[in-house]
Short mmCIF file of C-alpha atoms in Angstrom, two decimals:
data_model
loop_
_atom_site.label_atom_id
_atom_site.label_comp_id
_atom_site.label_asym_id
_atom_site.label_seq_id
_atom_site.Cartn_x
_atom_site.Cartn_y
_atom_site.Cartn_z
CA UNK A 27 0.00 0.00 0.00
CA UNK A 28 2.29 2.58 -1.12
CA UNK A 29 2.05 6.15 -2.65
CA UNK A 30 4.11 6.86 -5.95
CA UNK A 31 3.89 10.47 -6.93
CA UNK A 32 5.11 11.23 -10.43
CA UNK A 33 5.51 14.59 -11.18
CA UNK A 34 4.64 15.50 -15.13
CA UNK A 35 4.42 19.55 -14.98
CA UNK A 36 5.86 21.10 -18.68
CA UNK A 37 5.84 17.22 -20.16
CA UNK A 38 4.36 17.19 -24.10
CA UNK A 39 2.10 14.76 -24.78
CA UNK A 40 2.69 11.63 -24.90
CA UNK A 41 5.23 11.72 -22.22
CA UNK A 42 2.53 11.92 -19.69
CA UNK A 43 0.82 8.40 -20.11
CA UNK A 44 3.73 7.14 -21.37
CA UNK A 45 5.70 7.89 -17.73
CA UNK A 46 2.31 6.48 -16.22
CA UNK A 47 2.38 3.54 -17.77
CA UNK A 48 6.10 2.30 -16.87
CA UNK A 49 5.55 3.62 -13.53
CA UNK A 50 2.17 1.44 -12.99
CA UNK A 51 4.48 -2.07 -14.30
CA UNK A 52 6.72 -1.28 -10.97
CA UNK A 53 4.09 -1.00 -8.61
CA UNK A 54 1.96 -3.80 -6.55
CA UNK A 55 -1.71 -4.52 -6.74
CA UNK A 56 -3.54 -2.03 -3.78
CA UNK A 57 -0.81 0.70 -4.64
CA UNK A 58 -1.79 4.22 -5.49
CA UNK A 59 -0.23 6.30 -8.52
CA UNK A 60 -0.24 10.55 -7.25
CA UNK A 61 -0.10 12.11 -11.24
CA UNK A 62 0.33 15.80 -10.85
CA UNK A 63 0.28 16.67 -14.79
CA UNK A 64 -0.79 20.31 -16.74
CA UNK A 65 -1.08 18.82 -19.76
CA UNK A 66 -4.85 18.83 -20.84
CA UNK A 67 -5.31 16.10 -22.73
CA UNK A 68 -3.79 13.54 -19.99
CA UNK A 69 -7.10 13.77 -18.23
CA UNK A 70 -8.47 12.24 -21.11
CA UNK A 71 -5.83 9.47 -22.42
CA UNK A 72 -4.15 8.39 -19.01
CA UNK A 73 -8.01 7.97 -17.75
CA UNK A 74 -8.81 5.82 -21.00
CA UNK A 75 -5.97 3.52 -21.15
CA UNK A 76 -6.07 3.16 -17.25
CA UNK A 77 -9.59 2.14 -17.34
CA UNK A 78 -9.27 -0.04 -19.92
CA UNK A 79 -6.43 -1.60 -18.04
CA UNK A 80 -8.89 -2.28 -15.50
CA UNK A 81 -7.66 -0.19 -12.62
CA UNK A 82 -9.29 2.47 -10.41
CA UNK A 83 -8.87 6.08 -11.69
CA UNK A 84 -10.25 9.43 -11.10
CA UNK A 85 -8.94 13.21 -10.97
CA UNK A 86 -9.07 16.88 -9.45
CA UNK A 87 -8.32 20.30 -10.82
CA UNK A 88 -6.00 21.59 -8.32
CA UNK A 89 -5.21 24.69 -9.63
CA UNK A 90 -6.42 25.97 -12.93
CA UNK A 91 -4.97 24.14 -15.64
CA UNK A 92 -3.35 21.22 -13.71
CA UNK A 93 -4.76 18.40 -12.32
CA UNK A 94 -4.38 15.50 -10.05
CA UNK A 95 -4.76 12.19 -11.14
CA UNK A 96 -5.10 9.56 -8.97
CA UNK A 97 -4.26 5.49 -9.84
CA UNK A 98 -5.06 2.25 -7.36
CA UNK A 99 -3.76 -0.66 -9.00
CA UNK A 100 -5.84 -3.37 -9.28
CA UNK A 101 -4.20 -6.13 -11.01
CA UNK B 4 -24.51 24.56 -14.02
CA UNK B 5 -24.63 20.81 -14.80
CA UNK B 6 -25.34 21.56 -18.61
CA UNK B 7 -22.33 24.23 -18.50
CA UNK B 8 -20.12 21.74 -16.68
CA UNK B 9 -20.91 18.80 -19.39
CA UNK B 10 -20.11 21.32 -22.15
CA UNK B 11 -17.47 23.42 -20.73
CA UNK B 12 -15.17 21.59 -18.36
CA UNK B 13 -15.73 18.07 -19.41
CA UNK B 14 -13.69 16.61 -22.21
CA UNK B 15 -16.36 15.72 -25.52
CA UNK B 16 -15.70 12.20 -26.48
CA UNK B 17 -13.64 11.89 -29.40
CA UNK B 18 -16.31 10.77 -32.18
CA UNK B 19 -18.24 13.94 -31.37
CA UNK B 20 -15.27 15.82 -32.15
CA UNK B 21 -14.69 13.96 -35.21
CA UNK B 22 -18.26 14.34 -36.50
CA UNK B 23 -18.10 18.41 -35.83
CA UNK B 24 -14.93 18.75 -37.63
CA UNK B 25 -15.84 16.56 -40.88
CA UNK B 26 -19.19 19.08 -40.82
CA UNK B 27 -16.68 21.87 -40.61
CA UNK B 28 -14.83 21.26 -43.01
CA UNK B 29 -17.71 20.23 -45.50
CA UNK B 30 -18.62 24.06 -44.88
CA UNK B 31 -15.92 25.65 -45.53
CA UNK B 32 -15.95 23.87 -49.00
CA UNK B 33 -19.17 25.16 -49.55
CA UNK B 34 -18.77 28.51 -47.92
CA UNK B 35 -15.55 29.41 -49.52
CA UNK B 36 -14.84 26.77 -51.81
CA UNK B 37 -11.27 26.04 -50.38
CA UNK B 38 -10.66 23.14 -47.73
CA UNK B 39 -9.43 22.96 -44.51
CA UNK B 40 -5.48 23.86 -45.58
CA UNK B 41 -3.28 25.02 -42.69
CA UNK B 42 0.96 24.83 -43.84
CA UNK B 43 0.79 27.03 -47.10
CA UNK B 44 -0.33 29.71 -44.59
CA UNK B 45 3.05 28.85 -42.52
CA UNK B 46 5.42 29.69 -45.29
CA UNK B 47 3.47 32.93 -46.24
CA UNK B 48 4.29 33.68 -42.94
CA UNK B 49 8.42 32.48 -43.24
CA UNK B 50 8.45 34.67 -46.78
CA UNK B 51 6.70 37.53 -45.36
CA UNK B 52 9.87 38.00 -42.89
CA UNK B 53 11.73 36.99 -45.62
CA UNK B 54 10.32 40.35 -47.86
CA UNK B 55 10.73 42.35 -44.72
CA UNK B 56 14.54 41.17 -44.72
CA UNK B 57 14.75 42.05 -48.40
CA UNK B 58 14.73 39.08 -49.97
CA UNK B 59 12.53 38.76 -53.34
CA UNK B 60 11.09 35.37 -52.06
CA UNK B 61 7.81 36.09 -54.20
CA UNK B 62 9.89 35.26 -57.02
CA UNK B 63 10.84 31.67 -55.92
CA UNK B 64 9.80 29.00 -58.24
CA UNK B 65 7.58 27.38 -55.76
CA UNK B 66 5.18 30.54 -55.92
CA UNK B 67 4.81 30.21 -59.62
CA UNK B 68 4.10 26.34 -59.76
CA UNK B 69 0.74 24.21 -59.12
CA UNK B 70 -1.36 26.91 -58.19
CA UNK B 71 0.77 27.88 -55.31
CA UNK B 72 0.81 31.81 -55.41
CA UNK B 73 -0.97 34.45 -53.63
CA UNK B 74 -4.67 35.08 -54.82
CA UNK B 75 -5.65 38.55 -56.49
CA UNK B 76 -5.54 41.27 -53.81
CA UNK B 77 -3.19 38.43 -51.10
CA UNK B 78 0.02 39.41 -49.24
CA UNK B 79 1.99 36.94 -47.61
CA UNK B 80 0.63 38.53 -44.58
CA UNK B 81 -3.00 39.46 -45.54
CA UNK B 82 -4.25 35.93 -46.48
CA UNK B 83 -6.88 33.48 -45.83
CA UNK B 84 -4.90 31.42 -44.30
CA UNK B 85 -3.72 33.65 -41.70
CA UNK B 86 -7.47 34.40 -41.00
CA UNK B 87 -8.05 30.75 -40.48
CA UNK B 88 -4.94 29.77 -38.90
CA UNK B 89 -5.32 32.75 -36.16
CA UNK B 90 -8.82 31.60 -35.96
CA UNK B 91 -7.88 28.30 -34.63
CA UNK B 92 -5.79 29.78 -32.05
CA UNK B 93 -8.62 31.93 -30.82
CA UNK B 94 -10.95 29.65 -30.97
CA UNK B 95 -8.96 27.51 -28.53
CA UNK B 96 -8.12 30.08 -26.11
CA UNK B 97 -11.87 30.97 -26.16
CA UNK B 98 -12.54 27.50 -25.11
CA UNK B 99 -9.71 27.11 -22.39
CA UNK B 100 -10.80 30.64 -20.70
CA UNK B 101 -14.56 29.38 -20.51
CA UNK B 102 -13.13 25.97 -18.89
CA UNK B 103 -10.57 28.31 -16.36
CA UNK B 104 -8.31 26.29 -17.57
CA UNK B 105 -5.78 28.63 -18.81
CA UNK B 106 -2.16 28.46 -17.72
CA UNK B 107 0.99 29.70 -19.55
CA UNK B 108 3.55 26.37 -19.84
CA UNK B 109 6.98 27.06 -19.76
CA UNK B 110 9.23 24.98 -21.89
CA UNK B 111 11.28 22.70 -19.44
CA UNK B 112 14.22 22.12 -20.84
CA UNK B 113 16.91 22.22 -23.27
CA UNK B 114 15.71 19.12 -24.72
CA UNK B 115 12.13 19.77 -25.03
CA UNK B 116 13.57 22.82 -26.75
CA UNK B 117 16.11 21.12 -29.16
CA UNK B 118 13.44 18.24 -29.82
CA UNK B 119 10.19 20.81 -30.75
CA UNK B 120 12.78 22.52 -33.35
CA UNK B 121 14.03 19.94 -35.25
CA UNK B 122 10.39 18.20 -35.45
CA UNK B 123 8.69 21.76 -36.33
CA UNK B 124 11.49 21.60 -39.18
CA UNK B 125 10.92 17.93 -39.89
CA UNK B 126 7.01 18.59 -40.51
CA UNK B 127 7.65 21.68 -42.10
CA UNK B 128 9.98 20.44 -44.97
CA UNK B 129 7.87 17.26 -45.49
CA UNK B 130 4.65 19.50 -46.42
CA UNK B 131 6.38 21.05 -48.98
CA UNK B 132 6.97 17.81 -50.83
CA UNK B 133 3.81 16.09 -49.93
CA UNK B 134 1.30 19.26 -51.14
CA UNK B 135 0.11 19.88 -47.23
CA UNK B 136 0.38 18.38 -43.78
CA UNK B 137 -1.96 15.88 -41.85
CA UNK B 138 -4.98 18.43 -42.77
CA UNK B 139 -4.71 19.41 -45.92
CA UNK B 140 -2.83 16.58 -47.50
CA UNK B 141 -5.02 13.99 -44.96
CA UNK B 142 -8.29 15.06 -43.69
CA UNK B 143 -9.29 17.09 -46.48
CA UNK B 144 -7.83 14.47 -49.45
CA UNK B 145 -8.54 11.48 -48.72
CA UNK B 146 -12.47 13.03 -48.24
CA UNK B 147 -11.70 14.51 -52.16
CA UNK B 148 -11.12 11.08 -53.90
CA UNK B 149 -7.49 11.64 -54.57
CA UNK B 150 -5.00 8.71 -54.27
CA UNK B 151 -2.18 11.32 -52.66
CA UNK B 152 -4.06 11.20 -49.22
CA UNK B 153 -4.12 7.73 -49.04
CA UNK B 154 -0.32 7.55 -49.83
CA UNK B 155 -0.06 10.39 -47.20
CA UNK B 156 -1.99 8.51 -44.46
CA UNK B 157 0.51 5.06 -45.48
CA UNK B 158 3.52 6.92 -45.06
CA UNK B 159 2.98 9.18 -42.08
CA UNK B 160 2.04 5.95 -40.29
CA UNK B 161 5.31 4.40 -41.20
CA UNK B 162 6.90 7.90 -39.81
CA UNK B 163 5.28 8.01 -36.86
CA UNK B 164 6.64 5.02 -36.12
CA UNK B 165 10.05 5.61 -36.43
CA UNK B 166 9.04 8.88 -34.48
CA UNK B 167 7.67 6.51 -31.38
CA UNK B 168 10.96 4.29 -31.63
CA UNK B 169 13.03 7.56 -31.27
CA UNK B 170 11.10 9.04 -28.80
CA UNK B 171 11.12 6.14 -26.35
CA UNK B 172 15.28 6.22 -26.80
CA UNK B 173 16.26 9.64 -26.71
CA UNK B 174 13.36 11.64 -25.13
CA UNK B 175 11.40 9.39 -22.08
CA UNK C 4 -14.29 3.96 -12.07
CA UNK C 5 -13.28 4.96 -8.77
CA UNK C 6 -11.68 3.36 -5.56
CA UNK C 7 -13.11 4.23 -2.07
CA UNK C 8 -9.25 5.24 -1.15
CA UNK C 9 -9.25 7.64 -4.30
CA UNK C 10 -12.42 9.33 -3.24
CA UNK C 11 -10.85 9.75 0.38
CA UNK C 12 -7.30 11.09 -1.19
CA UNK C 13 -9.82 13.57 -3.65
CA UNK C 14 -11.78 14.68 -0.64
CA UNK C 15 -8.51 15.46 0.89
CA UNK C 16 -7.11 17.40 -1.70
CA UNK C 17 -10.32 19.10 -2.50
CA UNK C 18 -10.20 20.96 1.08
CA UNK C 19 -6.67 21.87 -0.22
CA UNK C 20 -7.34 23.23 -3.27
CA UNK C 21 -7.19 27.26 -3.00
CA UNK C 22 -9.52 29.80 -4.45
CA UNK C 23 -9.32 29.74 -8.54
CA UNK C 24 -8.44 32.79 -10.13
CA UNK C 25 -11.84 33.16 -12.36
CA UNK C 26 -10.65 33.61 -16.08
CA UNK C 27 -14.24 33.97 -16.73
CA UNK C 28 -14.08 37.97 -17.52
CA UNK C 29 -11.27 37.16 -20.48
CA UNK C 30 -13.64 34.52 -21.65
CA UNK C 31 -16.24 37.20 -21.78
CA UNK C 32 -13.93 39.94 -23.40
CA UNK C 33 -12.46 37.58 -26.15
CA UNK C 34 -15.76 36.32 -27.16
CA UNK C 35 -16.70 39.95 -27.73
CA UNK C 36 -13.82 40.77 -29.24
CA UNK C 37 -13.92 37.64 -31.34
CA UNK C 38 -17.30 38.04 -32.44
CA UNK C 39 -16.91 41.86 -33.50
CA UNK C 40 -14.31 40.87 -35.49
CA UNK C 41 -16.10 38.62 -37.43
CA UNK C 42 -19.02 41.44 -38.06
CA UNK C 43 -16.23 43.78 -39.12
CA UNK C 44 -15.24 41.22 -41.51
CA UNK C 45 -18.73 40.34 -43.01
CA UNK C 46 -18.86 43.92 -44.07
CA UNK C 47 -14.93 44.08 -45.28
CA UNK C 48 -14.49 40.77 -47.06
CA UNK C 49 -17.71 38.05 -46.51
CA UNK C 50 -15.20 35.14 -47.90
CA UNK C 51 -12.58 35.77 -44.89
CA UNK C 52 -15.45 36.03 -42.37
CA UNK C 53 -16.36 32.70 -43.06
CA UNK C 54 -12.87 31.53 -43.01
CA UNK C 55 -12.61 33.78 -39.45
CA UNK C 56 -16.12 32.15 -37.58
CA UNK C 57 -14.94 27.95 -39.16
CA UNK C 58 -11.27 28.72 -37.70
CA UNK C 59 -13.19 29.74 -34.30
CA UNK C 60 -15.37 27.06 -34.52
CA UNK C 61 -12.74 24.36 -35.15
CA UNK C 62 -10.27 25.48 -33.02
CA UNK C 63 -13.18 25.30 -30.02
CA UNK C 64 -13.90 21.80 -31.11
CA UNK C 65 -10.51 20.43 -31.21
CA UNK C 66 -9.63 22.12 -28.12
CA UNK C 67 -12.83 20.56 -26.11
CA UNK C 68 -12.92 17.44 -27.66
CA UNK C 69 -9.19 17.17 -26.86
CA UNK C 70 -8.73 15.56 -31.10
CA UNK C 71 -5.21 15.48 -31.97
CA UNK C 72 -4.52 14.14 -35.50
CA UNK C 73 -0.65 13.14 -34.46
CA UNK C 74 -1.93 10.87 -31.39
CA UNK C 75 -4.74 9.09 -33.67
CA UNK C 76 -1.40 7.55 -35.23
CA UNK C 77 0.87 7.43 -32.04
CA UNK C 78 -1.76 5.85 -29.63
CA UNK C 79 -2.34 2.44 -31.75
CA UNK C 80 1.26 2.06 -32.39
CA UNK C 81 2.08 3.16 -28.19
CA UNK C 82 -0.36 1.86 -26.32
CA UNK C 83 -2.58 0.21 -28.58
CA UNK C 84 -5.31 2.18 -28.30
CA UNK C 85 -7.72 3.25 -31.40
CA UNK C 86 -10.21 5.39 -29.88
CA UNK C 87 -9.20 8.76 -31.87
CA UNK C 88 -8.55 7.13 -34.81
CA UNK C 89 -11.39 5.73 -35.15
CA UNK C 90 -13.11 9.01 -34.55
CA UNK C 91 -10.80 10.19 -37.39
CA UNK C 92 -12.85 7.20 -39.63
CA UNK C 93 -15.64 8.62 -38.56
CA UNK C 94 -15.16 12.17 -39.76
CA UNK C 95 -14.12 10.61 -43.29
CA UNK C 96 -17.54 8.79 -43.74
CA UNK C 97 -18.96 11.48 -42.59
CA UNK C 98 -16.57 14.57 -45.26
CA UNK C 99 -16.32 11.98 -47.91
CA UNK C 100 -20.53 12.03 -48.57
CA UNK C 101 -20.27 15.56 -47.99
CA UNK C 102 -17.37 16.14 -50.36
CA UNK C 103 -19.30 13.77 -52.71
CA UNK C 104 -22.47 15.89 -53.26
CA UNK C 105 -20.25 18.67 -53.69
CA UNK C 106 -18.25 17.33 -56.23
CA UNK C 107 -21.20 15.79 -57.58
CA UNK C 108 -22.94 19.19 -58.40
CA UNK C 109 -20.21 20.22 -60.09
CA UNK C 110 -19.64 17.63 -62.57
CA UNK C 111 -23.39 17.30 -63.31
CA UNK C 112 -23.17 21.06 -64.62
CA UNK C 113 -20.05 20.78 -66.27
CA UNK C 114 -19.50 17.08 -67.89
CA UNK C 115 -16.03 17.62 -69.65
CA UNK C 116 -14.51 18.53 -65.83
CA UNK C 117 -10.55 19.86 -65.89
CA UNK C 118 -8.86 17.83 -62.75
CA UNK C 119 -8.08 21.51 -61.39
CA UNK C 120 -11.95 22.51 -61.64
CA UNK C 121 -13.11 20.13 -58.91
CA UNK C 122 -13.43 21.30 -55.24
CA UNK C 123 -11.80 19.86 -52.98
CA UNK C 124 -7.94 19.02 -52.33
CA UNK C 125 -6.25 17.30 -55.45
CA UNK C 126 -2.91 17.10 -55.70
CA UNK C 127 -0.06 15.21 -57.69
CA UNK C 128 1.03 11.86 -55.92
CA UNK C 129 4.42 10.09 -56.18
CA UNK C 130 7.76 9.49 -54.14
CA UNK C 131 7.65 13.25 -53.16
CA UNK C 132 3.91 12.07 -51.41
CA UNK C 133 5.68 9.28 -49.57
CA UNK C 134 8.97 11.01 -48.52
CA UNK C 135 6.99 14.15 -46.90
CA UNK C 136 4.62 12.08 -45.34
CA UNK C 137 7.26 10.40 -43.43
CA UNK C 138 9.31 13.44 -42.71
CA UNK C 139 6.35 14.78 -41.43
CA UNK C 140 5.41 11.78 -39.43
CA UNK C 141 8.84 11.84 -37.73
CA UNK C 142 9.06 15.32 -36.88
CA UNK C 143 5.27 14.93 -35.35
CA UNK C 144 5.59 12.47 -33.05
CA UNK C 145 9.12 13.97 -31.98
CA UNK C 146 7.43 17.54 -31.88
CA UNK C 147 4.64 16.25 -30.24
CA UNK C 148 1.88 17.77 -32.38
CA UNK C 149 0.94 18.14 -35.82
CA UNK C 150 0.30 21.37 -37.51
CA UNK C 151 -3.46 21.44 -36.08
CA UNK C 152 -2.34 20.07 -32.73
CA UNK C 153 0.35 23.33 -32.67
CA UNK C 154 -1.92 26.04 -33.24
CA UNK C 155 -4.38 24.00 -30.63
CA UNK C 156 -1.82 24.23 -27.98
CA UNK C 157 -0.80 27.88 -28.83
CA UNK C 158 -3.77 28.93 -27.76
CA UNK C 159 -3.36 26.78 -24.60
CA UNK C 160 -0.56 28.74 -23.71
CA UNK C 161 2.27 25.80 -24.52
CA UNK C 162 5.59 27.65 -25.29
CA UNK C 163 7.21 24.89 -26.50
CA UNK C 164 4.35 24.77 -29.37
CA UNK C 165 5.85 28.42 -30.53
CA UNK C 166 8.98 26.86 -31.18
CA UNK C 167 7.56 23.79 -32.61
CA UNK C 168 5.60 26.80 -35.14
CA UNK C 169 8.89 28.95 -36.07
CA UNK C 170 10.66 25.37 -36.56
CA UNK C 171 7.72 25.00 -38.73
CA UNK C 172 7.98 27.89 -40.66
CA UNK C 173 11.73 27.66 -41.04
CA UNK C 174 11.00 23.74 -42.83
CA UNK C 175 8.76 25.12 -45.08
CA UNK C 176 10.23 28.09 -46.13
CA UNK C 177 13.76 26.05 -46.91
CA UNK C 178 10.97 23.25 -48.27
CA UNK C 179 9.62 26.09 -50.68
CA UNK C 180 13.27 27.38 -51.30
CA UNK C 181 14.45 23.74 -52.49
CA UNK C 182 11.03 22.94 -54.56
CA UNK C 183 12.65 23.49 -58.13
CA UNK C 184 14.64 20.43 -57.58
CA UNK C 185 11.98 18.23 -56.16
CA UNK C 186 9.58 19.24 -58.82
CA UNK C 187 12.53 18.46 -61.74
CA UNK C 188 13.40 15.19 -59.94
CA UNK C 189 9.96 13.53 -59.29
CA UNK C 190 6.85 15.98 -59.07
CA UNK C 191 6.65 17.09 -62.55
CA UNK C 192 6.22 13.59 -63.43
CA UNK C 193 3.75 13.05 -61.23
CA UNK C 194 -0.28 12.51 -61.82
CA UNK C 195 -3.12 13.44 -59.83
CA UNK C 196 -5.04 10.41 -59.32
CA UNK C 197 -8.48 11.06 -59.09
CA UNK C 198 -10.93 8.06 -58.51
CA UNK C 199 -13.68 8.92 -60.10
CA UNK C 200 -12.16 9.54 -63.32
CA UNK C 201 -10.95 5.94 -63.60
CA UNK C 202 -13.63 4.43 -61.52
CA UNK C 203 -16.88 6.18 -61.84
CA UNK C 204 -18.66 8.44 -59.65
CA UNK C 205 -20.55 6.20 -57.52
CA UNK C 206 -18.38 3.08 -57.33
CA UNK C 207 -15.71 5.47 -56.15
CA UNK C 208 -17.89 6.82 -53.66
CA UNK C 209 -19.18 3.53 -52.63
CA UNK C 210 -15.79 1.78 -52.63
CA UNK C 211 -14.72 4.45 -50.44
CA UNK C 212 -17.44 4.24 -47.87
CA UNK C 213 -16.71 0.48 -47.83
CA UNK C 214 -12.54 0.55 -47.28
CA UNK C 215 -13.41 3.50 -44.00
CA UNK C 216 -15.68 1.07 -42.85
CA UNK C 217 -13.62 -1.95 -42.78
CA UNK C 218 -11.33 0.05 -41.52
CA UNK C 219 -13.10 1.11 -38.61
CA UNK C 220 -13.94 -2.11 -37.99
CA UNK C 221 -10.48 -3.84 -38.05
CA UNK C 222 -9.62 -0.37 -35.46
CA UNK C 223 -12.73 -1.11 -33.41
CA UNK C 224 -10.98 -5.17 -33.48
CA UNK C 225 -7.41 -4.31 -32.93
CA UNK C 226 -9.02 -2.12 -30.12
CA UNK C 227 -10.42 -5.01 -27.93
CA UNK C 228 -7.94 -7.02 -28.97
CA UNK C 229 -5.68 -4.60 -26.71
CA UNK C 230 -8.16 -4.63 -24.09
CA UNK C 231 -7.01 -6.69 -20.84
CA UNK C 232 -10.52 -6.18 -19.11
CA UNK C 233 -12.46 -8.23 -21.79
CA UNK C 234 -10.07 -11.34 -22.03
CA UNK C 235 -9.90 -11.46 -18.45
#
């Protein structure tokens, strides 16, 4: 049950999901991925693949123009 | 407020997207009767500072071939496809301010830098030679019956390959 | 999809989160500003006002709908994904009828057509086609953005998408500069190859309709196929 942050502020598409994705092969099932990303179309295609990867995903706004996306691994 | 949030902050799904833009560009053909065409308006743009510099780059070949000059009453500045191109900009800051989603992001390093120049260059060169980029050599060709966008589409999928393969070495 | 240990870590950030800045006012001014532009223009030059109010219109849709032409081709080949492209199929069913009843019109009035009469976009196609297309599909996946996804993110306030736009300029200018020996070595000999004018109207039409559509499906295929929920 561990927390990963992964820090993708400035990153150009598709550097975003792509960081999510090797990040997500390294962690256990039950561990949570902390995404802090201002690129606006991550909310859209880390939140698609992840979902259709079968794990648990939603996000915040935090500030405006970046967002938090959170990750629990579920297989 | 839930209507505003559905069509305001919340991504549309893709196919809607897809479906407006095909529409789009349908009426622009019929409004204008010129396609959805975005590069040509980029080097208007490179020979306009080119003619501020001094240089006669009106006379270049290229202007004189396949239709590729300035319409009657056109500067390299003062074109349609400025009009259009700046459009597109707007239009997307329109949309970002209405979400409160604007933010100004930096560029974060050298790399990014180095990396965003030499593909900007890579794209720009390529359109010259293929007659457009993914727009007007793509999504308004292939649409037009002619055997160049499919070719396009064939090829830029090969490219974008070889893009992915570099990208996963030298930039992630 | 949510997990009850995301909701707690949202709730938590949520009390967090400061008061936004409301950028609601600029929305406001730039949609006046925008739209008295385009009443200026109706009166100066109808043609450009309708290239001003599509541009708008475009630009809103790619920016909400988050479409980005360079990822349609990244994603399957990444992450195996189709979702854009296939919304990219869907837009060419959707442009080629549209194109087709255009085109249509025109030959009806005018039987013995020139190539260069027909609306639409009809160029030569050769080598040059095939070389450009992979130039450009290098330099978009490295620049990460075409030329639609640039001007997208320009307006999103991405720097790096200025540079990616002067590195554009710069390629086509030299691309413009250099076109008298591409056009000696391989464009001149080039043809435009238009369908219907081997094929037929309608077959071409039809023909087209049918290759998008298999093509969406085989997308729609490789799609689940890439889908570790379903084979689970």
């Amino acid at each position: 049950m561990v927390e990963y942050k992964l820090d993708c502020l400035y990153e150009a598409c598709p550097i975003p999901l792509l960081k999510a994705l090797k990040q997500l092969e390294k962690m256990k099932i039950g561990d949570i991925l902390i995404m802090h990303t201002d690129h606006n179309c991550s909310i859209v295609n880390v939140v698609e693949w992840t979902k259709k990867q079968g794990h648990y995903i939603d996000y915040v706004e935090i500030v405006e123009g970046e967002w938090e996306i959170y990750i629990e691994k579920a297989r | 407020m839930r209507l505003y949030d559905k069509i305001v902050k919340k991504p549309w799904p893709y196919w809607i997207g897809g479906s407006i833009l095909a529409v789009l560009n349908v009426s622009l053909l019929i409004a204008t009767d010129s396609v959805w065409k975005i590069t040509t308006g980029f080097l208007y743009w490179g020979a306009a500072v080119l003619e501020k510099l001094g240089y006669n780059s009106a006379d270049w070949y290229y202007f004189s071939a396949y239709d590729h000059g300035l319409k009657e009453s056109e500067t390299f500045f003062n074109n349609s496809y400025t009009v259009l191109n700046i459009a597109v900009i707007v239009g997307a800051l329109l949309a970002v301010l209405w979400a409160n989603e604007f933010k100004w992001k930096k560029i974060k390093n050298t790399r990014q830098f180095f990396f965003a120049l030499i593909g900007g260059v890579l794209m720009g060169y390529g359109t010259r030679l293929s007659f457009g980029c993914n727009i007007g050599a793509y999504f308004s060709a292939i649409p037009s019956f002619s055997l160049h966008g499919w070719i396009f589409a064939v090829f830029m999928f090969a490219g974008a390959w070889l893009g992915s393969k570099i990208l996963f070495k030298y930039i992630l | 999809m949510t997990s009850s240990r995301i909701e707690a870590l949202k709730k938590q950030k949520q009390m967090e989160i400061r008061k936004k800045n409301n950028q609601m006012h600029y929305a406001v001014l730039g949609t006046t500003i925008t739209f008295m532009i385009y009443f200026m223009l109706i009166n100066y030059h109808l043609r450009l006002s309708s290239f001003w109010i599509i541009g708008i219109l475009l630009g809103i849709t790619m920016q909400r709908s988050r479409f980005c032409f360079a990822s349609s081709f990244r994603d399957p080949i990444m992450v195996g994904s189709t979702s854009l492209l296939k919304a990219v199929l869907l837009a060419f069913i959707i442009s080629t009828i549209g194109f087709f009843i255009i085109q249509y019109k025109t030959i009806v009035l005018n039987p013995d057509y020139l190539i260069t009469e027909i609306p639409g976009q009809l160029s030569p196609v050769g080598i040059h086609t095939a070389i450009g297309a992979v130039l450009f599909g290098v330099g978009m996946v490295v620049a990460g953005g075409c030329a639609s996804g640039t001007l997208i993110r320009i307006g999103e306030g991405y720097m790096m998408q200025l540079v990616v736009l002067i590195g554009f300029i710069i390629g086509s200018t030299l691309g413009a500069k250099h076109f008298v020996f591409w056009d000696k070595t391989l464009i001149s000999k080039a043809p435009i190859i238009y369908f219907p004018k081997y094929l037929g109207f309608f077959p071409s039409l039809i023909l087209q309709l049918i290759l998008l559509c298999s093509l969406y499906y085989i997308a729609d295929w490789y799609d689940k196929k890439n889908n570790i929920t379903i084979t689970m």
